[in-house]
Amino acid sequence: MSRTPSRKTAKPEAAEPQVRPVLIDGGVRAVDRALALLGAFRDEDGPLGLAELSRRVGLNMTTALRLLQTLEAPGFVQRLPSGGYLLGATLLLLGERFRRSLRLENHVLPALERLRAESDESAVFFVRDGDQRRCLYRLDSPQLVRAYAPVGEVFPLGHGAHGRALIALDDGAAALTLPVVTRAERHPDLAAIAAPVLDAAGEVAGSIGVSVPLYRFTPEMEALCRRLTMREAITVTRELGGDPRRLLAGNAAKVE
């Protein structure tokens, strides 16, 4: 009796293993290190040697040299014949592109949205207009009773939270703790909290803050609005290329 040869059951083909992207030579870490080298230059610096740059960013000199050579090719750093390094002209070009493309509303309006959403009160941005201040952007509170000032309306400098915030960093101005808080100063039924916003040139680009009916301005609401206002003033200042450290000097508000 002949036997039919048994057929071997074909094994299913094994699924191809997923290929995961591999970071080449550190990947993002290399970018972080390169950016750290650019950030190691300070205003008062002249040309910096390889050893000093390596020390400042905590890299060995071989790694720092390789990164500096990479940055030198597109002009992010410049190597002098003496061996020292300076920031390169490409950074100036990028800075000019940033300045030309900068639109205040792209940074202020999202900040006002966050202020209104988290405080449930009116969020406002003022700019200086000669010896006055002008309401440039405003998002009204969703509540029935709310602070109100039409966009474009002008008020005097030095009066009200925004009027004080716009000149708080002027030379010779009385020292103020930021943010500035006023009660019933512009209007007998309103409180306001404001802080200045700085641009890349160190100038005051405007003031941002919250307006609240006095009867809702409890200690808890004041603490919340102080924190939110300083957070957004610092955020917008950074986005505009300004230095937020000037806002933090003498600031008592907790910023998260």
C-alpha positions as CSV (number, residue, x, y, z in Angstrom):
1,M,0.0,0.0,0.0
2,S,1.5,3.2,-1.1
3,R,1.5,6.1,1.1
4,T,0.9,9.5,-0.2
5,P,3.8,11.7,0.8
6,S,2.6,14.1,3.5
7,R,2.8,17.7,2.5
8,K,4.5,20.0,4.9
9,T,2.3,22.8,5.9
10,A,3.9,26.0,4.7
11,K,4.8,28.3,7.5
12,P,3.4,31.8,7.2
13,E,6.0,34.3,6.3
14,A,7.3,36.1,9.3
15,A,6.2,39.7,9.4
16,E,9.0,42.1,8.5
17,P,10.3,43.8,11.6
18,Q,9.4,47.5,11.9
19,V,12.2,49.7,11.1
20,R,12.6,52.4,13.6
21,P,14.4,55.6,12.7
22,V,17.9,55.7,14.0
23,L,19.3,59.0,15.1
24,I,22.6,59.5,13.3
25,D,25.5,60.6,15.5
26,G,23.3,61.7,18.3
27,G,20.6,63.2,16.1
28,V,18.6,65.9,17.9
29,R,21.2,65.9,20.7
30,A,23.8,67.2,18.2
31,V,21.4,70.0,17.3
32,D,20.9,70.8,21.0
33,R,24.7,70.9,21.5
34,A,25.2,73.2,18.4
35,L,22.5,75.6,19.7
36,A,24.2,75.5,23.1
37,L,27.5,76.6,21.5
38,L,25.7,79.5,19.8
39,G,24.1,80.5,23.1
40,A,27.4,80.4,24.9
41,F,28.5,83.8,23.4
42,R,27.7,86.7,25.7
43,D,27.4,90.4,24.9
44,E,30.7,91.3,26.5
45,D,32.7,88.6,24.8
46,G,35.4,89.0,22.2
47,P,36.6,86.0,20.2
48,L,36.3,82.8,22.2
49,G,38.7,79.9,22.0
50,L,37.8,76.3,21.6
51,A,38.7,75.5,25.2
52,E,36.5,78.2,26.7
53,L,33.5,77.3,24.5
54,S,33.9,73.7,25.4
55,R,34.0,74.6,29.1
56,R,30.9,76.8,28.9
57,V,28.7,74.1,27.3
58,G,30.3,71.1,29.0
59,L,31.6,69.4,25.9
60,N,34.9,67.8,25.2
61,M,37.0,69.8,22.7
62,T,36.8,67.1,20.0
63,T,33.0,67.2,19.9
64,A,32.9,71.0,20.2
65,L,35.4,71.4,17.4
66,R,33.3,69.1,15.1
67,L,30.2,71.1,15.8
68,L,31.9,74.5,15.3
69,Q,33.2,73.3,12.0
70,T,29.6,72.4,11.0
71,L,28.3,75.8,12.2
72,E,31.1,77.6,10.4
73,A,30.2,76.4,6.9
74,P,26.8,78.1,6.7
75,G,28.1,81.2,8.5
76,F,26.6,80.7,12.0
77,V,30.1,81.1,13.5
78,Q,33.2,82.7,12.2
79,R,36.7,81.3,12.9
80,L,39.4,83.9,13.0
81,P,43.0,83.3,11.9
82,S,44.1,83.4,15.5
83,G,41.8,80.5,16.2
84,G,39.1,82.3,18.1
85,Y,35.4,82.1,17.3
86,L,32.8,84.8,16.8
87,L,29.1,84.6,16.0
88,G,28.6,84.6,12.2
89,A,26.8,87.0,9.9
90,T,24.1,84.4,9.0
91,L,22.6,85.0,12.5
92,L,22.3,88.7,11.6
93,L,20.5,87.8,8.4
94,L,18.1,85.5,10.2
95,G,17.5,88.2,12.9
96,E,16.5,90.7,10.2
97,R,14.2,88.2,8.6
98,F,12.6,87.6,12.0
99,R,12.2,91.4,12.5
100,R,10.6,91.9,9.1
101,S,8.2,89.0,9.5
102,L,7.2,89.9,13.1
103,R,3.5,90.7,13.5
104,L,2.4,91.8,16.9
105,E,-1.1,90.3,16.6
106,N,0.4,86.8,16.0
107,H,1.7,86.8,19.5
108,V,-0.6,89.1,21.4
109,L,-4.0,87.7,20.4
110,P,-3.2,84.1,21.4
111,A,-1.9,85.4,24.8
112,L,-5.2,87.4,25.2
113,E,-7.2,84.2,24.4
114,R,-5.4,82.4,27.1
115,L,-5.9,85.2,29.6
116,R,-9.6,85.4,28.9
117,A,-10.1,81.6,28.9
118,E,-8.3,81.1,32.3
119,S,-9.6,84.1,34.1
120,D,-13.1,84.4,32.5
121,E,-12.4,88.2,32.5
122,S,-11.7,90.8,29.8
123,A,-8.1,90.6,28.4
124,V,-6.5,93.8,27.0
125,F,-3.4,95.0,25.3
126,F,-2.4,98.7,25.3
127,V,0.3,100.5,23.4
128,R,1.9,103.9,24.1
129,D,0.8,106.7,21.8
130,G,2.7,109.9,22.7
131,D,1.7,110.9,26.2
132,Q,-1.3,108.6,26.1
133,R,-2.1,104.9,25.9
134,R,-4.3,103.4,23.3
135,C,-6.3,100.1,23.4
136,L,-4.9,98.0,20.5
137,Y,-6.4,94.6,21.2
138,R,-9.2,93.5,23.4
139,L,-11.1,90.3,24.1
140,D,-14.2,90.8,26.2
141,S,-15.2,88.6,29.1
142,P,-18.1,86.2,28.4
143,Q,-19.8,87.3,31.6
144,L,-22.8,89.7,31.5
145,V,-21.1,92.2,33.8
146,R,-17.7,93.0,32.5
147,A,-15.1,95.7,32.0
148,Y,-15.2,97.5,28.7
149,A,-13.0,99.8,26.7
150,P,-13.4,100.1,22.9
151,V,-10.4,99.2,20.8
152,G,-8.8,102.5,19.8
153,E,-9.8,104.4,22.9
154,V,-7.1,106.5,24.5
155,F,-6.4,107.1,28.2
156,P,-3.6,109.1,29.9
157,L,-0.2,107.5,30.7
158,G,0.6,107.0,34.3
159,H,-3.0,106.4,35.2
160,G,-4.6,103.0,35.6
161,A,-2.7,99.7,35.6
162,H,-1.8,99.8,31.9
163,G,-0.9,103.5,32.0
164,R,1.5,102.7,34.9
165,A,2.8,99.5,33.3
166,L,3.8,101.2,30.1
167,I,6.1,103.6,31.9
168,A,7.2,101.2,34.7
169,L,10.6,100.6,33.2
170,D,11.3,104.1,32.0
171,D,14.5,105.8,33.4
172,G,13.6,107.7,36.5
173,A,10.2,106.0,36.9
174,A,9.3,105.1,40.5
175,A,10.0,101.5,41.2
176,L,7.0,99.3,40.8
177,T,6.4,95.6,41.6
178,L,5.1,93.9,38.5
179,P,2.4,93.3,37.6
180,V,0.8,96.6,38.3
181,V,-2.5,96.4,40.2
182,T,-5.1,99.2,40.5
183,R,-8.5,99.4,42.0
184,A,-11.1,102.0,41.1
185,E,-8.4,104.2,39.5
186,R,-9.7,104.6,36.0
187,H,-13.3,103.6,36.8
188,P,-14.9,103.4,40.3
189,D,-16.2,99.9,39.6
190,L,-13.1,98.3,38.0
191,A,-9.9,96.7,39.0
192,A,-7.0,96.1,36.5
193,I,-3.8,94.1,36.4
194,A,-1.1,94.8,33.7
195,A,2.5,94.2,32.9
196,P,4.8,95.6,30.2
197,V,5.9,93.5,27.2
198,L,9.3,94.1,25.7
199,D,10.6,93.8,22.2
200,A,14.0,92.7,20.8
201,A,15.4,96.2,21.1
202,G,14.5,96.3,24.8
203,E,11.7,98.8,24.2
204,V,8.2,98.5,25.7
205,A,6.0,97.1,22.9
206,G,2.9,97.4,25.0
207,S,1.2,96.3,28.2
208,I,-1.0,93.2,28.6
209,G,-3.4,92.4,31.4
210,V,-6.9,91.8,32.7
211,S,-9.8,94.1,33.7
212,V,-12.2,92.9,36.4
213,P,-15.4,94.3,38.0
214,L,-14.4,95.2,41.6
215,Y,-17.1,93.0,43.1
216,R,-15.4,89.9,41.5
217,F,-11.9,91.0,42.4
218,T,-11.5,88.8,45.4
219,P,-8.0,87.9,46.8
220,E,-8.2,84.6,45.0
221,M,-9.0,86.3,41.7
222,E,-6.2,88.9,42.2
223,A,-3.7,86.1,42.8
224,L,-4.9,84.2,39.7
225,C,-4.7,87.3,37.5
226,R,-1.3,88.3,38.8
227,R,0.1,85.0,37.9
228,L,-1.6,84.8,34.5
229,T,-0.6,88.4,33.5
230,M,3.0,87.9,34.4
231,R,3.1,84.5,32.6
232,E,1.8,86.1,29.4
233,A,3.9,89.2,29.6
234,I,7.0,87.0,29.8
235,T,5.7,84.6,27.0
236,V,5.1,87.5,24.6
237,T,8.3,89.2,25.5
238,R,10.2,86.0,24.7
239,E,8.3,85.6,21.4
240,L,9.2,89.1,20.4
241,G,12.9,88.6,21.1
242,G,12.9,90.6,24.3
243,D,14.6,89.8,27.6
244,P,12.1,88.7,30.3
245,R,14.6,89.1,33.1
246,R,13.8,92.8,33.2
247,L,10.2,91.9,34.1
248,L,11.2,89.6,36.8
249,A,13.4,92.1,38.7
250,G,11.5,92.9,41.9
251,N,8.5,90.8,40.8
252,A,6.5,89.2,43.6
253,A,4.1,87.3,41.5
254,K,4.5,83.6,41.1
255,V,5.0,82.7,37.5
256,E,4.4,79.1,36.2
